[in-house]
Coordinates of C-alpha atoms in Angstrom, one line a residue:
M1 CA 0.1 -0.1 0.0
I2 CA 1.2 3.5 -0.8
T3 CA -0.1 6.4 1.1
L4 CA 0.4 10.0 0.6
G5 CA 0.2 12.3 3.8
I6 CA -0.5 15.9 3.5
N7 CA -0.8 18.8 5.9
Y8 CA -2.9 21.6 4.3
S9 CA -5.0 23.9 6.2
Q10 CA -4.2 27.3 4.7
M11 CA -2.9 28.3 8.2
H12 CA 0.8 27.5 8.2
D13 CA 3.5 24.8 7.5
S14 CA 2.0 22.9 4.5
S15 CA 3.8 19.7 3.8
A16 CA 3.7 16.2 2.3
C17 CA 5.2 12.7 2.9
I18 CA 5.1 9.3 1.4
V19 CA 4.8 5.9 2.9
R20 CA 5.1 2.6 1.3
D21 CA 3.9 -0.7 3.2
G22 CA 4.3 1.2 6.5
E23 CA 7.7 2.6 5.8
L24 CA 8.4 6.3 5.6
L25 CA 10.2 7.1 2.5
F26 CA 10.3 10.9 2.2
A27 CA 8.8 14.0 3.8
V28 CA 9.3 17.7 3.2
A29 CA 7.7 21.0 4.0
E30 CA 6.5 23.2 1.1
E31 CA 8.5 26.2 2.5
R32 CA 11.8 24.4 1.7
L33 CA 10.9 24.1 -2.0
S34 CA 8.9 27.3 -2.4
R35 CA 11.3 29.4 -0.2
L36 CA 8.2 31.1 1.5
K37 CA 8.7 30.6 5.2
H38 CA 5.7 28.7 6.9
D39 CA 4.3 28.4 3.5
A40 CA 0.5 27.7 3.9
R41 CA -0.5 27.1 0.3
F42 CA -1.5 23.7 -1.1
P43 CA 1.8 21.8 -1.2
Q44 CA 2.1 21.0 -4.7
L45 CA 5.8 21.1 -4.7
A46 CA 6.1 18.9 -1.9
I47 CA 3.7 16.4 -3.3
Q48 CA 5.5 16.0 -6.5
A49 CA 8.8 15.8 -4.7
C50 CA 7.3 12.8 -2.9
L51 CA 6.0 11.3 -6.0
D52 CA 9.5 11.8 -7.8
F53 CA 11.5 10.1 -4.8
A54 CA 9.2 7.2 -4.8
K55 CA 9.2 7.0 -8.6
I56 CA 5.5 6.7 -9.0
I57 CA 2.7 8.6 -10.6
P58 CA -0.4 9.8 -8.9
A59 CA -2.6 6.9 -10.3
Q60 CA -0.4 4.5 -8.2
L61 CA -1.4 5.9 -4.9
D62 CA -3.9 3.9 -2.8
E63 CA -4.7 6.6 -0.2
V64 CA -4.3 10.4 -0.2
C65 CA -4.6 11.4 3.5
F66 CA -5.0 14.9 4.7
G67 CA -4.1 15.7 8.4
W68 CA -7.3 17.8 9.0
Q69 CA -10.9 17.3 9.3
R70 CA -13.2 18.5 6.6
A71 CA -13.7 22.3 6.8
G72 CA -17.3 22.1 8.0
K73 CA -16.2 20.6 11.5
L74 CA -13.9 23.6 12.1
Y75 CA -16.6 26.1 11.1
R76 CA -19.3 24.5 13.2
H77 CA -17.0 24.8 16.1
D78 CA -16.3 28.5 15.4
L79 CA -20.1 29.1 15.3
K80 CA -20.7 27.4 18.6
L81 CA -18.0 29.6 20.1
Y82 CA -19.6 32.6 18.9
A83 CA -23.0 31.6 20.0
S84 CA -22.0 30.6 23.4
G85 CA -19.9 33.8 23.9
R86 CA -16.8 31.9 24.3
W87 CA -15.1 33.9 21.3
P88 CA -15.7 37.5 20.6
I89 CA -18.3 37.9 18.0
N90 CA -17.7 40.8 15.8
Y91 CA -17.9 41.5 12.1
L92 CA -14.2 40.7 11.3
N93 CA -14.1 37.5 13.3
V94 CA -17.3 36.2 11.6
L95 CA -16.1 37.2 8.3
N96 CA -12.7 35.6 8.6
S97 CA -14.4 32.3 9.9
S98 CA -16.9 32.4 6.9
R99 CA -14.3 33.2 4.3
Y100 CA -12.0 30.4 5.5
F101 CA -14.8 28.0 5.6
L102 CA -16.0 28.8 2.0
S103 CA -12.5 28.7 0.7
M104 CA -11.8 25.2 2.0
W105 CA -15.3 24.0 1.3
H106 CA -14.8 25.1 -2.4
Q107 CA -11.4 23.2 -2.4
E108 CA -13.1 20.2 -0.7
S109 CA -10.6 20.5 2.0
G110 CA -7.8 19.9 -0.4
A111 CA -9.1 17.2 -2.6
A112 CA -10.1 19.6 -5.3
P113 CA -6.6 21.2 -5.8
F114 CA -5.1 17.7 -5.6
R115 CA -7.2 16.5 -8.7
R116 CA -6.6 19.7 -10.5
T117 CA -2.9 19.5 -10.1
F118 CA -2.2 15.9 -10.3
G119 CA -5.2 14.4 -12.2
T120 CA -7.7 11.6 -11.3
T121 CA -6.5 8.9 -9.2
K122 CA -8.0 5.6 -7.7
A123 CA -6.8 6.7 -4.3
R124 CA -9.3 7.2 -1.6
M125 CA -9.4 10.9 -0.1
H126 CA -9.0 10.3 3.6
F127 CA -9.4 13.2 6.1
V128 CA -8.0 12.5 9.5
D129 CA -8.9 14.5 12.7
H130 CA -6.1 16.9 13.1
H131 CA -5.0 15.9 16.7
F132 CA -5.4 12.2 15.9
A133 CA -2.9 12.8 13.1
H134 CA -0.6 14.6 15.5
A135 CA -0.9 11.7 17.9
L136 CA -0.3 9.1 15.3
S137 CA 2.9 11.0 14.1
A138 CA 4.2 10.7 17.5
Y139 CA 3.2 7.2 18.7
A140 CA 4.0 5.4 15.4
F141 CA 7.5 6.6 15.2
S142 CA 8.3 6.2 19.0
G143 CA 9.0 2.4 19.0
F144 CA 6.9 2.1 22.1
D145 CA 4.4 -0.6 22.5
D146 CA 2.6 1.2 25.4
S147 CA 2.7 4.9 25.7
A148 CA 0.8 7.9 26.8
V149 CA 0.5 10.4 24.0
A150 CA -0.1 14.2 24.7
V151 CA -0.9 16.6 21.8
M152 CA -0.7 20.4 22.5
D153 CA -1.1 23.1 20.0
G154 CA -2.9 26.3 19.1
R155 CA -6.0 24.6 17.8
G156 CA -7.2 21.7 15.6
A157 CA -10.9 21.8 14.4
W158 CA -12.1 21.9 18.0
E159 CA -9.0 20.5 19.9
A160 CA -6.5 22.2 21.9
T161 CA -5.1 19.5 24.0
T162 CA -5.7 15.9 23.7
I163 CA -4.6 12.8 25.6
W164 CA -4.2 9.3 24.0
H165 CA -3.2 5.8 25.0
G166 CA -1.1 3.8 22.5
R167 CA -1.1 0.2 23.0
S168 CA -0.2 -2.8 20.8
G169 CA -0.4 -0.6 17.6
R170 CA -3.8 1.1 18.4
L171 CA -4.4 4.6 19.8
D172 CA -7.4 5.2 21.8
P173 CA -8.7 8.8 23.0
V174 CA -8.5 9.6 26.6
L175 CA -9.2 13.3 27.0
T176 CA -9.9 16.3 24.9
V177 CA -9.7 20.0 26.0
N178 CA -11.4 22.1 23.4
Y179 CA -10.2 25.4 21.8
P180 CA -10.0 28.2 22.9
D181 CA -8.8 26.7 26.1
S182 CA -5.4 26.5 24.5
I183 CA -1.9 26.6 25.8
G184 CA -0.7 27.4 22.3
L185 CA -3.1 30.3 22.1
F186 CA -1.8 31.6 25.4
Y187 CA 1.8 31.4 24.1
S188 CA 1.1 32.8 20.7
E189 CA -0.9 35.7 22.1
F190 CA 2.0 36.9 24.3
T191 CA 4.3 36.2 21.5
A192 CA 2.5 38.9 19.5
F193 CA 2.2 41.1 22.6
L194 CA 6.0 41.2 22.8
G195 CA 6.2 42.3 19.2
F196 CA 6.9 39.0 17.4
V197 CA 4.9 37.0 14.9
R198 CA 2.4 34.3 16.0
N199 CA 2.9 30.8 15.1
S200 CA 6.3 31.6 13.9
D201 CA 8.5 33.5 16.5
E202 CA 7.6 31.5 19.7
W203 CA 11.4 30.4 19.6
K204 CA 12.2 34.2 20.4
V205 CA 10.1 34.3 23.5
M206 CA 11.8 31.0 24.7
G207 CA 15.2 32.5 24.0
L208 CA 14.4 35.7 25.7
A209 CA 12.9 34.3 28.7
P210 CA 16.1 33.4 30.7
Y211 CA 17.1 37.1 30.7
G212 CA 14.0 37.9 32.7
K213 CA 13.2 37.4 36.4
P214 CA 10.4 35.6 38.4
G215 CA 7.8 37.7 40.1
L216 CA 5.2 38.5 37.2
D217 CA 2.1 36.5 37.9
L218 CA 0.1 35.7 34.8
G219 CA -2.5 33.7 36.7
K220 CA -5.2 36.0 35.3
F221 CA -4.6 34.3 31.9
I222 CA -3.7 30.8 32.7
D223 CA -4.1 28.3 35.5
A224 CA -1.1 26.3 34.7
S225 CA -1.2 23.9 37.7
A226 CA -4.8 22.8 37.0
S227 CA -5.4 19.2 35.8
P228 CA -5.7 19.8 32.8
P229 CA -4.4 23.2 32.6
R230 CA -6.9 25.9 32.0
V231 CA -6.3 29.1 29.9
H232 CA -8.7 31.9 30.8
Y233 CA -9.1 33.0 27.2
R234 CA -11.8 35.7 28.0
H235 CA -9.0 37.6 29.7
L236 CA -6.6 37.0 26.9
V237 CA -8.6 37.5 23.6
A238 CA -9.7 41.0 22.7
N239 CA -13.0 42.1 21.3
G240 CA -11.9 45.2 19.5
A241 CA -8.6 46.8 19.8
P242 CA -5.7 44.2 19.9
F243 CA -4.6 43.2 23.3
S244 CA -7.3 45.3 25.0
K245 CA -7.6 42.7 27.9
I246 CA -3.8 42.4 28.4
I247 CA -3.0 46.2 28.4
P248 CA -4.6 47.1 31.6
Y249 CA -2.4 44.5 33.4
L250 CA 0.9 44.7 31.4
G251 CA 0.8 48.0 29.7
E252 CA 1.2 48.7 25.9
P253 CA 2.6 45.9 23.7
R254 CA 5.9 46.2 22.4
A255 CA 6.4 47.6 18.9
P256 CA 8.0 45.2 16.6
E257 CA 11.8 45.7 16.2
S258 CA 11.8 48.1 19.2
E259 CA 13.9 48.1 22.1
I260 CA 13.7 45.0 24.5
T261 CA 13.1 46.3 28.1
D262 CA 13.4 44.5 31.5
L263 CA 9.5 44.3 31.5
H264 CA 9.6 42.4 28.1
K265 CA 12.2 40.1 29.5
N266 CA 10.1 39.4 32.5
I267 CA 6.8 38.9 30.4
A268 CA 8.8 36.4 28.4
F269 CA 10.1 34.6 31.5
A270 CA 6.7 34.4 32.9
V271 CA 5.0 33.1 29.8
Q272 CA 7.8 30.5 29.4
D273 CA 7.4 29.5 33.1
A274 CA 3.7 29.1 32.9
C275 CA 3.9 27.1 29.7
E276 CA 6.5 24.6 31.4
H277 CA 4.2 24.3 34.4
A278 CA 1.1 23.6 32.2
M279 CA 2.9 21.3 30.0
M280 CA 4.2 19.3 33.1
S281 CA 0.6 19.2 34.3
A282 CA -0.9 17.8 31.3
V283 CA 2.0 15.2 31.1
R284 CA 1.2 14.1 34.7
L285 CA -2.4 13.8 33.9
A286 CA -1.6 11.8 30.7
L287 CA 0.7 9.4 32.6
E288 CA -1.9 9.0 35.3
K289 CA -4.8 8.3 33.0
T290 CA -3.0 5.8 30.9
G291 CA -0.9 4.1 33.6
S292 CA 2.0 4.3 31.2
R293 CA 5.6 5.3 32.1
N294 CA 6.5 6.0 28.4
L295 CA 5.5 9.4 26.8
C296 CA 5.2 10.7 23.4
L297 CA 4.4 14.6 22.7
A298 CA 3.2 16.2 19.5
G299 CA 1.8 19.5 18.5
G300 CA 3.4 22.9 18.1
V301 CA 3.6 23.4 21.8
A302 CA 5.8 20.2 21.9
L303 CA 8.6 22.1 20.2
N304 CA 9.1 24.0 23.4
S305 CA 12.5 22.4 24.1
K306 CA 13.0 24.0 27.5
A307 CA 9.8 22.3 28.8
N308 CA 10.6 19.1 27.1
G309 CA 14.1 19.0 28.8
K310 CA 12.4 19.5 32.3
I311 CA 9.9 16.7 31.5
A312 CA 12.8 14.4 30.4
A313 CA 14.8 15.1 33.5
S314 CA 11.8 15.0 35.9
G315 CA 11.8 11.3 36.7
L316 CA 8.1 11.0 35.6
V317 CA 8.8 9.2 32.4
E318 CA 10.9 6.2 31.6
D319 CA 11.1 6.7 27.9
F320 CA 10.3 9.9 26.0
F321 CA 9.8 10.7 22.3
V322 CA 9.0 14.0 20.6
Q323 CA 8.6 13.6 16.8
P324 CA 11.1 16.0 15.1
A325 CA 8.3 17.8 12.9
A326 CA 6.2 18.1 16.0
S327 CA 4.3 21.1 14.6
D328 CA 1.7 21.1 11.8
D329 CA 4.2 20.0 9.0
G330 CA 4.4 16.6 11.0
V331 CA 0.7 15.8 10.6
A332 CA 1.5 14.6 7.2
L333 CA 3.4 11.7 8.9
G334 CA 0.3 10.7 11.0
A335 CA -2.2 11.2 8.3
A336 CA -0.3 8.9 6.0
L337 CA -0.4 6.0 8.7
A338 CA -4.2 6.3 9.6
P339 CA -5.4 3.8 6.8
Y340 CA -3.4 1.0 8.7
L341 CA -5.9 1.3 11.4
D342 CA -8.9 0.4 9.2
D343 CA -10.6 -2.8 9.7
N344 CA -9.2 -3.1 13.2
G345 CA -5.6 -3.0 11.8
K346 CA -2.5 -2.1 13.7
L347 CA 0.0 0.8 13.1
P348 CA 3.6 0.0 11.9
N349 CA 5.7 1.3 14.7
R350 CA 9.3 1.8 13.6
P351 CA 11.4 4.1 15.9
M352 CA 12.6 7.2 14.2
R353 CA 16.2 7.9 15.0
H354 CA 17.0 10.6 12.4
G355 CA 15.1 13.4 10.6
Y356 CA 16.9 13.2 7.2
W357 CA 13.8 12.6 5.1
G358 CA 14.1 15.2 2.4
P359 CA 15.8 15.7 -0.9
S360 CA 19.5 15.3 -1.6
F361 CA 21.9 16.5 -4.3
D362 CA 24.9 14.5 -5.8
D363 CA 28.3 15.9 -6.4
A364 CA 27.5 16.3 -10.2
G365 CA 24.5 18.5 -9.4
I366 CA 26.4 20.5 -6.8
E367 CA 29.3 21.1 -9.2
S368 CA 27.0 22.0 -11.9
A369 CA 25.7 24.8 -9.7
L370 CA 29.1 26.0 -8.7
N371 CA 30.2 26.2 -12.4
T372 CA 27.0 28.0 -13.5
Y373 CA 27.8 30.9 -11.2
K374 CA 31.5 30.6 -12.0
I375 CA 32.5 30.1 -8.3
K376 CA 36.1 29.0 -7.7
H377 CA 36.1 25.7 -5.8
T378 CA 38.3 22.8 -4.5
R379 CA 37.4 19.2 -4.6
L380 CA 37.9 17.6 -1.1
S381 CA 39.0 13.9 -0.5
D382 CA 37.8 14.3 3.1
P383 CA 35.0 17.1 3.7
A384 CA 34.7 16.1 7.4
A385 CA 38.4 16.6 8.0
A386 CA 38.8 19.7 5.9
A387 CA 35.8 21.4 7.7
A388 CA 37.1 20.4 11.2
Q389 CA 40.4 22.1 10.3
L390 CA 38.7 25.2 9.2
L391 CA 36.4 25.2 12.4
S392 CA 39.4 24.9 14.6
T393 CA 40.9 28.3 13.3
G394 CA 37.6 30.1 13.9
K395 CA 36.0 30.0 10.5
I396 CA 32.4 29.9 10.2
L397 CA 31.2 27.3 7.7
G398 CA 28.0 26.5 5.6
W399 CA 27.7 22.6 5.8
F400 CA 25.4 21.3 3.0
Q401 CA 25.5 17.3 3.0
G402 CA 23.1 14.5 2.3
R403 CA 19.3 14.5 2.6
M404 CA 17.5 17.6 4.0
E405 CA 16.1 17.5 7.4
F406 CA 12.2 17.3 7.9
G407 CA 11.1 19.7 10.8
P408 CA 12.4 23.0 11.9
R409 CA 15.9 21.9 13.2
A410 CA 19.1 21.7 11.2
L411 CA 20.5 18.4 12.2
G412 CA 23.8 18.3 10.3
S413 CA 22.6 18.3 6.7
R414 CA 21.8 22.0 6.2
S415 CA 23.7 23.6 9.0
I416 CA 25.9 26.7 9.7
I417 CA 28.6 25.5 12.0
A418 CA 31.3 27.0 14.2
D419 CA 33.6 26.7 17.1
P420 CA 31.8 26.5 20.3
R421 CA 34.8 27.4 22.3
D422 CA 35.0 31.0 21.3
P423 CA 32.9 33.1 23.7
E424 CA 32.4 35.7 21.0
M425 CA 31.1 33.3 18.5
N426 CA 27.6 33.5 19.5
A427 CA 27.5 37.3 18.8
K428 CA 29.5 36.9 15.4
V429 CA 27.0 34.4 14.1
N430 CA 24.0 36.4 15.2
N431 CA 25.4 39.6 13.9
A432 CA 27.2 38.8 10.7
V433 CA 25.7 35.6 9.5
K434 CA 22.1 35.0 10.7
F435 CA 21.2 38.8 11.1
R436 CA 19.0 38.0 14.0
E437 CA 18.4 39.2 17.7
W438 CA 21.2 39.2 20.2
W439 CA 19.4 37.0 22.7
R440 CA 18.9 33.9 20.4
P441 CA 21.0 31.0 21.5
F442 CA 22.8 28.5 19.4
A443 CA 22.8 24.7 19.9
P444 CA 25.7 22.2 20.2
S445 CA 26.1 19.1 18.2
F446 CA 27.7 16.3 20.4
K447 CA 29.2 12.8 19.7
K448 CA 26.4 10.9 21.6
E449 CA 29.0 9.2 23.9
A450 CA 30.7 12.5 24.7
A451 CA 27.4 14.2 25.9
P452 CA 27.2 13.0 29.4
D453 CA 30.8 14.6 30.0
Y454 CA 29.2 18.1 29.1
L455 CA 25.6 17.7 30.1
E456 CA 23.7 17.0 33.3
S457 CA 20.8 15.0 31.7
A458 CA 19.1 14.3 28.4
Y459 CA 21.9 12.3 26.8
D460 CA 19.8 10.9 24.0
S461 CA 18.5 14.0 21.9
P462 CA 19.0 13.2 18.2
F463 CA 16.4 15.9 17.2
M464 CA 17.6 19.0 19.1
I465 CA 14.0 19.2 20.6
L466 CA 14.9 19.4 24.3
T467 CA 17.3 21.2 26.7
A468 CA 19.7 20.2 29.3
Q469 CA 21.9 21.9 31.8
V470 CA 25.5 22.1 30.9
R471 CA 27.9 21.0 33.6
P472 CA 29.1 24.0 35.5
E473 CA 32.7 23.2 34.9
K474 CA 32.0 22.9 31.1
R475 CA 30.3 26.0 30.6
S476 CA 33.5 28.0 30.1
V477 CA 34.7 25.2 27.5
I478 CA 31.7 25.6 25.3
P479 CA 30.4 29.2 26.0
S480 CA 29.0 30.1 22.7
V481 CA 26.4 27.1 22.9
T482 CA 25.7 27.5 26.7
H483 CA 22.7 29.9 27.1
V484 CA 22.6 32.5 29.8
D485 CA 20.8 30.1 32.3
G486 CA 23.3 27.4 31.8
S487 CA 21.3 25.4 29.3
A488 CA 21.8 24.1 26.0
R489 CA 19.7 22.5 23.3
P490 CA 21.7 19.4 22.3
Q491 CA 21.9 17.3 19.5
T492 CA 23.3 13.8 20.1
V493 CA 25.0 12.5 16.9
E494 CA 25.6 8.7 16.3
R495 CA 27.9 7.3 13.9
E496 CA 25.5 4.8 12.6
I497 CA 23.0 7.6 11.8
N498 CA 25.0 10.3 10.2
P499 CA 28.6 8.9 9.7
L500 CA 29.8 12.1 8.0
Y501 CA 28.6 14.6 10.4
Y502 CA 29.8 12.3 13.3
R503 CA 33.2 12.2 11.9
L504 CA 33.3 15.9 11.5
I505 CA 32.6 16.3 15.2
D506 CA 35.1 13.6 16.0
E507 CA 37.8 15.2 13.9
F508 CA 37.2 18.6 15.5
G509 CA 37.5 16.8 18.9
K510 CA 40.8 15.3 17.9
I511 CA 42.2 18.8 17.0
T512 CA 40.8 20.8 19.9
G513 CA 40.0 18.3 22.6
V514 CA 36.3 19.3 22.5
P515 CA 33.9 16.9 20.5
V516 CA 31.3 19.5 20.2
I517 CA 30.4 22.0 17.5
M518 CA 28.0 25.0 17.3
N519 CA 25.1 24.2 15.0
T520 CA 22.5 26.3 13.6
S521 CA 20.2 26.3 10.7
F522 CA 21.5 27.2 7.2
N523 CA 19.4 30.2 6.5
L524 CA 19.2 33.9 7.0
R525 CA 16.7 35.7 9.3
G526 CA 13.1 35.4 7.8
E527 CA 14.1 32.7 5.2
A528 CA 13.5 28.9 5.1
I529 CA 16.5 26.5 5.6
V530 CA 18.2 26.2 2.2
H531 CA 17.2 23.4 0.0
T532 CA 19.2 23.5 -3.3
P533 CA 22.9 24.1 -4.0
T534 CA 21.9 27.3 -5.6
D535 CA 20.2 28.3 -2.4
A536 CA 23.3 27.5 -0.3
I537 CA 25.5 29.5 -2.7
R538 CA 23.3 32.5 -2.5
T539 CA 22.8 32.3 1.3
F540 CA 26.6 31.9 1.7
F541 CA 27.6 35.1 -0.5
S542 CA 24.8 37.0 1.3
S543 CA 26.3 36.5 4.8
G544 CA 29.5 36.6 6.9
M545 CA 30.2 32.9 6.4
D546 CA 33.9 32.3 5.8
A547 CA 33.6 29.0 3.7
L548 CA 31.1 26.6 2.3
V549 CA 31.5 22.8 2.4
I550 CA 29.0 21.5 0.0
G551 CA 29.1 17.9 -1.0
S552 CA 32.8 17.2 -1.8
F553 CA 33.5 20.6 -2.6
L554 CA 34.9 23.6 -0.7
D555 CA 34.6 27.3 -1.6
E556 CA 36.3 30.0 0.5
K557 CA 35.9 33.7 0.4

């Protein structure tokens, strides 16, 4: 059976994946191919890339699976919210809900643009409840036979937080908290209040939070210790002027790109602290209701790496899995697996140990791009050793190798890498390469077996999706990847999973005595991570990187 999974909602992060006989073959977000960050359009490019990788035509698909309910279910929930007074009823809100419904209804929730673009197919069009698709995407790739599964995001059609019990290849619902009682809504509203972009810049709040101080009480907006957590959305969402319910308590919102004050830092601290407590409360409830000691998380809130790190280190869970594309792009994975549950079937459950599910380019294609732009380059006999040597001398490198990552994190395929020992390297990369805010931290990539020497916990972290405290005696050794609160968001790299990247770290360790490198995504601020050699070349020459190691080739400025 060949199934195509699709995330398409016109909201954010459209994507597609393809699964053959229960085995994931390929997955990619539309933004990587279209170059439009968080691209919400129908993922035509991603779907075509899936078909090309599998070497099939649309007529050979058995199931086309969307990770959302049909549009009418979401619209009916909106109407119930208006009728019950649980969401501000005004002209603009009702207009936006109605326009969204009519647009998706006209598109048959994605089926119509699929047929229009790819022609008729014998495949069944399958519409999977959004949170169910999220839950499937976590449980089915965890390798756990028995697990609690918690999904937390902004919203599905009606869901905000759901708890599931995965057992013996089946997934049963346990609890649903309906939107707008949403941890994701709480976090995104304060993201916007702090002058950032909803459903995009939550990372910035998380990075800013350690610069703040405790003492600001957001209990008016969220009861994070309730079981399940409760968001007081009537105090959060304005009916009229933006943030009109928040301003009397916290003052005027920050204007985008304006100065960051102590108040803004303290708000970020309070928002992150509340989110951590809310997630911990939801996790405790999930473990209690399922009786399991294993935990899977999915949904956009599950990308909160600081909270994930605290959950992993809490002692509450025995085994912990967060799918690397936990946000909406990852629902394509769950949707593609949903048909395996038909007729009382069971899910394939293969533990996911890497995120390299996207396209790749061979040396011939890379050299062709370099020659097209008349770029002087050198062929390397050993790219890992050459890169390690350059890093040890303080060079900042673009690193473009193998299959592209699926999910928001660069994991050593489309990365910008640097020496973590230089205390100024964080500022250098933020200012001259990424062109982003000064407080944004960078992540370390460790050889997996070396991680316990540097970290107090969370030694297994292949997806860079949880934080751990750096051992006090090591913070001065790797200062550029140690955040202001002593934490780091590590990637543990295994020789068997990514041998080239592992060897790069190993070679750097042999030269410097520190088997750790600074790793951040290969993109400029506001852009998607690079996809093609041309993207990499353009980004390299548009930034302060010193050298580009791309396939077997080196280009130095």
